[in-house]
Amino acid sequence: MISRRALLTGAAASALTPAHAAGPETLASAAARAGLIFGASIDSAAFDNSAYLDLYRRETRMYVSDVALKFDWLRPAPDIWNFRPADAIVEAARADGKLVRGHTLIWNDNAPAWLKKLSSREIERVFDEHIERVVGRYAGQLHSWDVVNEPFWPMDRKAGGWRDGPWFAAMGSAYVERAFRRAASVDPKAKLTLNEAQCDNDGDWGRSIRPLLRGLVDRLRDSGAPLHAIGLQSHLQSEFPRNYPDFRTYVDGFGAKGLEVYISEFDVNDAAFPSETAERDAAVAALAGEFLANVLASPAVKLVVTWQLSDRYSWYREVARKRLIGLGRKPRPLPFDDEFRPKPLRAAMIQAFEARTRGAKK
Ligand code: XIL
């Protein structure tokens, strides 16, 4: 639980933190001292607004493709390969001296209608061709690839908890190993990541998906598949139960297998927090601070990525516009507000990075 006191002190701190007080310390520099890479997902919002791109330049060490490499964005029709948005990210990263992380090569979500109409054999052909062409285009230039995103979704009611979709329908669960092997053969340099949602929470979702993911990881490793990292999205939910010691043990378990762990899509859904802005921002910061203090104590964690940088471009804004969360309020899930001013969340993240730096020196 976040105490009333923490809420109030957080609120007070935010009132005392004007934009220009951000100083030379950045999320990227504080993370680097803690042995972490800090990055954020990026899309056209930053390329259409130089102030937003400047924020990425200043605060991050890594650009992560947000939607640019998703199958339906890349291939709206069978004969269209729209590489321009992803090329722009890789170009900008090169110009700005940043690392790049690709999200996401294979996902059973985000499938266009044309793909769903194909036969299983055709889907397998599209799958192999897609991996070869997309991974090949950026081979040697990416820090890491989310090779498979969200393999599990028990709500789809498939045996084994697998997420349903065209790849799964055509190949069964074998699509996962096939994707990793093929990606590695095209780009032996990128760290190949299995990315999953929900594992951070201790609700029904988190508890059901965690063992499924661990089992898949063990099977991939037993078969010698090239798997280097586990991405835990960590879209924190204000209303979900949490159990930090259990989560820490879970994360350490991947580290013990020689895998890196990435907090790969960090943000805080504030739908259940107070309406008043300062109180809400403080509650977001307190929840994020608690979470990071626990998980960053694990040396397996090497990377923290937020999903965008400014609230204005959070994917939760769209979700809230559709009235799926938040009772008509504008979500404030990220370290910078709509005007790109630092929020208490940014301070809490820097504090958590500093705590890890101190912990490592002990
Ligand atoms: C989000 C994008 O940021 C939005 O622009 C899009 O409308 C929906 O998807 N988990 C993931 C990401 O793995 O790909 C999602 O990204 C957020 C949840």
Short mmCIF file of C-alpha atoms and ligand atoms in Angstrom, two decimals:
data_model
loop_
_atom_site.label_atom_id
_atom_site.label_comp_id
_atom_site.label_asym_id
_atom_site.label_seq_id
_atom_site.Cartn_x
_atom_site.Cartn_y
_atom_site.Cartn_z
CA MET A 1 0.00 0.00 0.00
CA ILE A 2 1.10 3.54 -0.67
CA SER A 3 0.67 5.59 2.49
CA ARG A 4 -1.13 8.89 2.69
CA ARG A 5 2.14 10.34 3.93
CA ALA A 6 4.04 9.13 0.85
CA LEU A 7 1.33 10.62 -1.33
CA LEU A 8 1.58 13.96 0.39
CA THR A 9 5.37 14.19 0.46
CA GLY A 10 5.47 13.15 -3.20
CA ALA A 11 2.96 15.85 -4.03
CA ALA A 12 4.96 18.42 -2.13
CA ALA A 13 8.13 17.40 -3.93
CA SER A 14 6.47 17.74 -7.32
CA ALA A 15 5.32 21.25 -6.50
CA LEU A 16 8.94 22.16 -5.78
CA THR A 17 10.30 20.70 -9.00
CA PRO A 18 10.02 23.24 -11.82
CA ALA A 19 10.93 22.13 -15.32
CA HIS A 20 14.28 23.89 -15.41
CA ALA A 21 15.39 22.16 -12.19
CA ALA A 22 15.94 18.90 -14.09
CA GLY A 23 19.68 19.66 -14.14
CA PRO A 24 22.33 17.72 -16.01
CA GLU A 25 21.34 14.42 -14.38
CA THR A 26 19.20 12.39 -16.80
CA LEU A 27 17.41 9.07 -16.68
CA ALA A 28 20.08 7.73 -19.04
CA SER A 29 23.04 8.94 -16.98
CA ALA A 30 21.62 7.74 -13.66
CA ALA A 31 20.79 4.37 -15.25
CA ALA A 32 24.26 4.05 -16.77
CA ARG A 33 25.92 4.50 -13.39
CA ALA A 34 23.74 1.64 -12.14
CA GLY A 35 24.86 -0.61 -15.00
CA LEU A 36 21.56 -0.17 -16.81
CA ILE A 37 20.56 1.00 -20.25
CA PHE A 38 17.62 3.39 -20.16
CA GLY A 39 15.50 3.75 -23.29
CA ALA A 40 12.01 4.63 -24.46
CA SER A 41 9.75 3.58 -27.28
CA ILE A 42 9.58 6.13 -30.06
CA ASP A 43 7.33 6.82 -33.04
CA SER A 44 6.29 9.61 -35.40
CA ALA A 45 5.26 11.82 -32.45
CA ALA A 46 8.96 12.51 -31.85
CA PHE A 47 9.80 12.95 -35.52
CA ASP A 48 6.96 15.48 -35.92
CA ASN A 49 7.95 17.51 -32.85
CA SER A 50 11.56 18.52 -32.35
CA ALA A 51 11.03 19.33 -28.67
CA TYR A 52 9.91 15.76 -28.09
CA LEU A 53 12.84 14.35 -30.06
CA ASP A 54 15.17 16.54 -27.98
CA LEU A 55 13.76 14.91 -24.85
CA TYR A 56 14.71 11.49 -26.25
CA ARG A 57 18.16 12.81 -27.14
CA ARG A 58 18.69 14.13 -23.65
CA GLU A 59 17.07 11.48 -21.46
CA THR A 60 17.60 8.15 -23.21
CA ARG A 61 20.40 5.89 -24.34
CA MET A 62 18.21 3.69 -26.52
CA TYR A 63 15.36 4.14 -29.01
CA VAL A 64 12.83 1.32 -29.18
CA SER A 65 10.46 0.99 -32.10
CA ASP A 66 6.92 1.49 -30.79
CA VAL A 67 4.65 0.51 -33.66
CA ALA A 68 7.00 0.79 -36.66
CA LEU A 69 8.03 -2.87 -36.75
CA LYS A 70 4.69 -4.42 -35.90
CA PHE A 71 3.51 -6.73 -38.65
CA ASP A 72 0.35 -4.81 -39.61
CA TRP A 73 2.20 -1.47 -39.74
CA LEU A 74 5.00 -2.93 -41.80
CA ARG A 75 2.80 -5.02 -44.09
CA PRO A 76 -0.64 -3.46 -44.50
CA ALA A 77 -1.03 -5.46 -47.73
CA PRO A 78 0.76 -8.58 -49.02
CA ASP A 79 2.85 -6.63 -51.51
CA ILE A 80 3.63 -3.59 -49.31
CA TRP A 81 6.67 -3.42 -47.03
CA ASN A 82 6.57 -0.06 -45.29
CA PHE A 83 10.06 0.22 -43.83
CA ARG A 84 10.16 4.01 -43.74
CA PRO A 85 9.10 4.56 -40.08
CA ALA A 86 11.51 1.91 -38.78
CA ASP A 87 14.32 3.18 -41.00
CA ALA A 88 13.73 6.66 -39.54
CA ILE A 89 14.23 5.32 -36.00
CA VAL A 90 17.44 3.50 -36.92
CA GLU A 91 18.70 6.58 -38.78
CA ALA A 92 17.89 8.91 -35.86
CA ALA A 93 19.59 6.55 -33.44
CA ARG A 94 22.70 6.50 -35.58
CA ALA A 95 22.72 10.30 -35.83
CA ASP A 96 22.15 10.71 -32.08
CA GLY A 97 24.52 7.94 -30.96
CA LYS A 98 21.79 5.77 -29.43
CA LEU A 99 21.23 2.03 -29.28
CA VAL A 100 18.18 0.54 -31.00
CA ARG A 101 15.84 -2.19 -29.88
CA GLY A 102 13.37 -3.79 -32.27
CA HIS A 103 9.80 -4.42 -31.13
CA THR A 104 8.39 -6.80 -32.28
CA LEU A 105 9.15 -9.39 -34.92
CA ILE A 106 6.49 -12.02 -34.28
CA TRP A 107 3.25 -11.53 -32.34
CA ASN A 108 -0.08 -13.29 -32.73
CA ASP A 109 -1.74 -9.91 -32.19
CA ASN A 110 -1.52 -7.19 -34.85
CA ALA A 111 -2.23 -9.52 -37.75
CA PRO A 112 -3.82 -7.88 -40.80
CA ALA A 113 -6.92 -9.45 -42.36
CA TRP A 114 -5.01 -10.56 -45.46
CA LEU A 115 -2.72 -12.75 -43.36
CA LYS A 116 -5.55 -14.44 -41.53
CA LYS A 117 -7.07 -15.56 -44.83
CA LEU A 118 -4.02 -17.56 -45.94
CA SER A 119 -3.59 -21.33 -45.66
CA SER A 120 -1.25 -22.72 -42.99
CA ARG A 121 1.43 -23.45 -45.60
CA GLU A 122 1.26 -19.91 -46.92
CA ILE A 123 1.41 -18.51 -43.40
CA GLU A 124 4.59 -20.50 -42.75
CA ARG A 125 6.10 -19.10 -45.92
CA VAL A 126 5.14 -15.53 -44.95
CA PHE A 127 6.60 -16.13 -41.47
CA ASP A 128 10.02 -17.25 -42.73
CA GLU A 129 10.15 -14.57 -45.39
CA HIS A 130 9.15 -11.89 -42.88
CA ILE A 131 11.89 -12.81 -40.43
CA GLU A 132 14.52 -13.00 -43.12
CA ARG A 133 13.65 -9.71 -44.72
CA VAL A 134 13.02 -7.65 -41.57
CA VAL A 135 15.86 -9.02 -39.45
CA GLY A 136 18.15 -8.91 -42.48
CA ARG A 137 17.45 -5.25 -43.16
CA TYR A 138 18.72 -4.20 -39.71
CA ALA A 139 21.21 -7.01 -39.10
CA GLY A 140 24.19 -5.86 -37.05
CA GLN A 141 22.53 -2.56 -36.16
CA LEU A 142 20.23 -3.54 -33.28
CA HIS A 143 21.08 -4.07 -29.64
CA SER A 144 18.18 -6.50 -29.29
CA TRP A 145 15.03 -7.82 -30.90
CA ASP A 146 11.75 -8.80 -29.32
CA VAL A 147 11.61 -11.94 -31.43
CA VAL A 148 8.30 -13.10 -29.97
CA ASN A 149 5.89 -10.90 -28.05
CA GLU A 150 3.28 -12.14 -25.58
CA PRO A 151 3.27 -15.87 -26.38
CA PHE A 152 0.71 -16.50 -23.63
CA TRP A 153 -2.83 -15.22 -23.23
CA PRO A 154 -4.86 -17.71 -21.19
CA MET A 155 -8.06 -15.79 -22.02
CA ASP A 156 -7.81 -17.24 -25.55
CA ARG A 157 -8.59 -20.62 -23.91
CA LYS A 158 -6.02 -22.63 -25.87
CA ALA A 159 -4.46 -25.64 -24.17
CA GLY A 160 -1.17 -24.53 -22.57
CA GLY A 161 -2.38 -20.92 -22.28
CA TRP A 162 -1.01 -19.95 -25.72
CA ARG A 163 -2.12 -16.75 -27.37
CA ASP A 164 -4.13 -17.52 -30.46
CA GLY A 165 -3.50 -15.93 -33.84
CA PRO A 166 -2.29 -16.84 -37.33
CA TRP A 167 1.22 -18.01 -36.39
CA PHE A 168 -0.07 -20.21 -33.60
CA ALA A 169 -2.94 -21.52 -35.73
CA ALA A 170 -0.56 -22.52 -38.53
CA MET A 171 2.37 -23.93 -36.56
CA GLY A 172 1.21 -24.51 -33.01
CA SER A 173 3.67 -23.56 -30.28
CA ALA A 174 6.60 -24.56 -32.53
CA TYR A 175 6.44 -21.08 -34.08
CA VAL A 176 8.38 -19.69 -31.10
CA GLU A 177 11.51 -21.79 -31.51
CA ARG A 178 11.37 -21.44 -35.27
CA ALA A 179 11.35 -17.64 -34.93
CA PHE A 180 14.38 -17.61 -32.63
CA ARG A 181 16.44 -19.96 -34.79
CA ARG A 182 15.68 -18.10 -37.98
CA ALA A 183 16.32 -14.66 -36.45
CA ALA A 184 19.68 -15.84 -35.07
CA SER A 185 20.72 -17.19 -38.45
CA VAL A 186 20.09 -13.78 -40.05
CA ASP A 187 21.43 -11.55 -37.24
CA PRO A 188 23.86 -13.35 -34.94
CA LYS A 189 24.62 -10.09 -33.11
CA ALA A 190 21.30 -8.86 -31.70
CA LYS A 191 20.24 -10.13 -28.29
CA LEU A 192 17.17 -12.22 -28.96
CA THR A 193 14.39 -11.57 -26.48
CA LEU A 194 11.18 -13.26 -25.46
CA ASN A 195 8.85 -10.49 -24.31
CA GLU A 196 5.84 -11.05 -22.07
CA ALA A 197 3.11 -9.04 -20.33
CA GLN A 198 1.59 -9.25 -16.85
CA CYS A 199 4.36 -11.17 -15.03
CA ASP A 200 5.02 -8.19 -12.76
CA ASN A 201 1.68 -8.42 -10.96
CA ASP A 202 0.46 -10.91 -8.41
CA GLY A 203 -3.11 -11.08 -9.66
CA ASP A 204 -4.67 -13.96 -11.60
CA TRP A 205 -3.02 -12.83 -14.85
CA GLY A 206 0.46 -12.54 -13.44
CA ARG A 207 0.24 -15.75 -11.51
CA SER A 208 -1.06 -17.73 -14.49
CA ILE A 209 1.40 -16.39 -17.07
CA ARG A 210 4.60 -16.55 -14.97
CA PRO A 211 4.94 -20.36 -14.86
CA LEU A 212 3.94 -20.67 -18.52
CA LEU A 213 6.72 -18.31 -19.55
CA ARG A 214 9.26 -20.04 -17.30
CA GLY A 215 8.32 -23.43 -18.80
CA LEU A 216 8.73 -22.11 -22.34
CA VAL A 217 12.12 -20.63 -21.47
CA ASP A 218 13.28 -23.98 -20.05
CA ARG A 219 12.14 -25.86 -23.14
CA LEU A 220 13.83 -23.37 -25.48
CA ARG A 221 17.07 -23.68 -23.54
CA ASP A 222 16.88 -27.48 -23.42
CA SER A 223 16.58 -27.54 -27.19
CA GLY A 224 19.53 -25.16 -27.58
CA ALA A 225 17.49 -22.33 -29.12
CA PRO A 226 19.28 -18.95 -29.29
CA LEU A 227 17.52 -17.05 -26.49
CA HIS A 228 19.43 -14.28 -24.72
CA ALA A 229 16.98 -12.17 -22.76
CA ILE A 230 13.55 -12.07 -21.18
CA GLY A 231 11.51 -8.88 -21.59
CA LEU A 232 9.02 -8.24 -18.81
CA GLN A 233 6.80 -5.44 -20.07
CA SER A 234 5.86 -4.10 -16.63
CA HIS A 235 2.90 -1.95 -17.53
CA LEU A 236 2.14 -1.51 -13.83
CA GLN A 237 -1.53 -1.42 -12.88
CA SER A 238 -2.53 0.70 -9.92
CA GLU A 239 -5.24 -1.70 -8.82
CA PHE A 240 -3.42 -5.05 -9.13
CA PRO A 241 -1.99 -6.99 -6.17
CA ARG A 242 1.79 -7.07 -5.90
CA ASN A 243 4.27 -9.40 -4.26
CA TYR A 244 7.76 -8.01 -4.70
CA PRO A 245 9.73 -10.86 -3.10
CA ASP A 246 8.04 -13.40 -5.40
CA PHE A 247 8.67 -11.25 -8.45
CA ARG A 248 12.29 -10.76 -7.47
CA THR A 249 12.74 -14.53 -7.12
CA TYR A 250 11.14 -14.98 -10.53
CA VAL A 251 13.51 -12.47 -12.13
CA ASP A 252 16.55 -13.96 -10.37
CA GLY A 253 15.54 -17.36 -11.76
CA PHE A 254 16.11 -16.12 -15.31
CA GLY A 255 19.43 -14.61 -14.26
CA ALA A 256 20.50 -17.99 -12.85
CA LYS A 257 19.91 -19.48 -16.30
CA GLY A 258 22.33 -16.95 -17.80
CA LEU A 259 19.61 -14.76 -19.30
CA GLU A 260 19.43 -10.98 -19.17
CA VAL A 261 16.15 -9.44 -17.99
CA TYR A 262 14.70 -6.29 -19.53
CA ILE A 263 11.98 -4.14 -17.99
CA SER A 264 10.80 -3.59 -21.50
CA GLU A 265 7.66 -1.40 -21.57
CA PHE A 266 7.54 0.38 -18.25
CA ASP A 267 4.69 2.77 -17.36
CA VAL A 268 1.96 3.08 -14.72
CA ASN A 269 -1.74 2.82 -15.48
CA ASP A 270 -3.05 5.35 -12.93
CA ALA A 271 -6.76 4.60 -13.44
CA ALA A 272 -7.34 3.65 -9.79
CA PHE A 273 -5.34 6.54 -8.29
CA PRO A 274 -6.75 9.86 -7.00
CA SER A 275 -8.11 12.37 -9.51
CA GLU A 276 -6.20 15.34 -8.19
CA THR A 277 -3.11 15.65 -10.38
CA ALA A 278 -0.38 16.15 -7.77
CA GLU A 279 -1.71 13.31 -5.64
CA ARG A 280 -2.02 11.05 -8.65
CA ASP A 281 1.51 11.84 -9.87
CA ALA A 282 2.83 11.13 -6.40
CA ALA A 283 1.01 7.80 -6.25
CA VAL A 284 2.39 6.83 -9.67
CA ALA A 285 5.91 7.75 -8.54
CA ALA A 286 5.53 5.84 -5.27
CA LEU A 287 4.31 2.67 -6.99
CA ALA A 288 7.04 2.83 -9.63
CA GLY A 289 9.67 3.54 -6.99
CA GLU A 290 8.64 0.53 -4.90
CA PHE A 291 8.60 -1.74 -7.92
CA LEU A 292 11.98 -0.59 -9.26
CA ALA A 293 13.66 -0.66 -5.85
CA ASN A 294 12.79 -4.33 -5.64
CA VAL A 295 13.38 -5.54 -9.16
CA LEU A 296 16.53 -3.51 -9.84
CA ALA A 297 18.20 -5.21 -6.89
CA SER A 298 18.47 -8.20 -9.21
CA PRO A 299 21.74 -8.06 -11.17
CA ALA A 300 19.99 -9.90 -14.03
CA VAL A 301 18.15 -6.69 -14.96
CA LYS A 302 20.16 -4.82 -17.57
CA LEU A 303 17.70 -2.48 -19.22
CA VAL A 304 14.70 -0.27 -18.42
CA VAL A 305 12.51 1.04 -21.25
CA THR A 306 9.46 3.26 -20.81
CA TRP A 307 6.64 3.09 -23.35
CA GLN A 308 7.09 6.64 -24.75
CA LEU A 309 8.41 9.45 -22.51
CA SER A 310 5.57 11.98 -22.27
CA ASP A 311 2.06 11.38 -20.99
CA ARG A 312 0.74 13.12 -24.07
CA TYR A 313 1.83 10.17 -26.23
CA SER A 314 1.13 7.30 -23.89
CA TRP A 315 -0.85 4.44 -25.41
CA TYR A 316 -3.15 4.73 -22.40
CA ARG A 317 -4.46 8.05 -23.74
CA GLU A 318 -6.03 6.14 -26.63
CA VAL A 319 -7.34 3.44 -24.29
CA ALA A 320 -8.89 6.15 -22.09
CA ARG A 321 -10.40 7.96 -25.09
CA LYS A 322 -12.22 4.74 -25.88
CA ARG A 323 -13.48 4.82 -22.28
CA LEU A 324 -11.87 1.49 -21.47
CA ILE A 325 -10.08 2.94 -18.42
CA GLY A 326 -9.89 6.04 -16.32
CA LEU A 327 -13.42 7.47 -16.11
CA GLY A 328 -12.71 10.15 -18.71
CA ARG A 329 -9.50 11.38 -17.06
CA LYS A 330 -6.30 11.72 -19.04
CA PRO A 331 -3.85 9.04 -17.90
CA ARG A 332 -0.46 10.25 -16.60
CA PRO A 333 1.65 7.07 -16.82
CA LEU A 334 5.09 8.44 -17.81
CA PRO A 335 8.08 10.41 -16.42
CA PHE A 336 7.24 13.63 -18.35
CA ASP A 337 3.97 15.53 -18.55
CA ASP A 338 2.17 16.78 -21.65
CA GLU A 339 4.51 19.78 -21.88
CA PHE A 340 7.59 17.55 -21.44
CA ARG A 341 8.19 18.76 -17.88
CA PRO A 342 9.69 16.18 -15.49
CA LYS A 343 7.23 14.57 -13.10
CA PRO A 344 7.74 12.90 -9.72
CA LEU A 345 7.94 9.59 -11.61
CA ARG A 346 11.17 10.73 -13.22
CA ALA A 347 12.63 11.58 -9.82
CA ALA A 348 11.50 8.21 -8.41
CA MET A 349 13.16 6.37 -11.30
CA ILE A 350 16.42 8.26 -10.83
CA GLN A 351 16.26 7.51 -7.11
CA ALA A 352 15.80 3.80 -7.84
CA PHE A 353 18.74 3.84 -10.26
CA GLU A 354 20.88 5.57 -7.62
CA ALA A 355 19.86 3.03 -4.99
CA ARG A 356 21.05 0.25 -7.29
CA THR A 357 24.36 2.07 -7.82
CA ARG A 358 24.84 2.32 -4.05
CA GLY A 359 23.80 -1.33 -3.59
CA ALA A 360 26.36 -2.47 -6.16
CA LYS A 361 29.17 -0.64 -4.32
CA LYS A 362 28.45 -2.33 -0.99
C1 XIL B 1 0.85 -0.19 -28.07
C2 XIL B 1 1.27 1.02 -28.91
O1 XIL B 1 2.12 1.83 -28.17
C3 XIL B 1 0.04 1.76 -29.35
O2 XIL B 1 0.40 2.84 -30.20
C4 XIL B 1 -0.90 0.81 -30.07
O3 XIL B 1 -2.07 1.46 -30.40
C5 XIL B 1 -1.24 -0.36 -29.18
O4 XIL B 1 -0.05 -1.00 -28.80
N1 XIL B 1 2.16 -4.17 -25.12
C6 XIL B 1 2.97 -4.19 -26.24
C7 XIL B 1 3.04 -3.00 -27.11
O5 XIL B 1 3.73 -5.15 -26.45
O6 XIL B 1 3.30 -3.33 -28.45
C8 XIL B 1 1.79 -2.15 -27.02
O7 XIL B 1 2.00 -0.96 -27.77
C9 XIL B 1 1.46 -1.86 -25.58
C10 XIL B 1 1.20 -3.14 -24.82
#
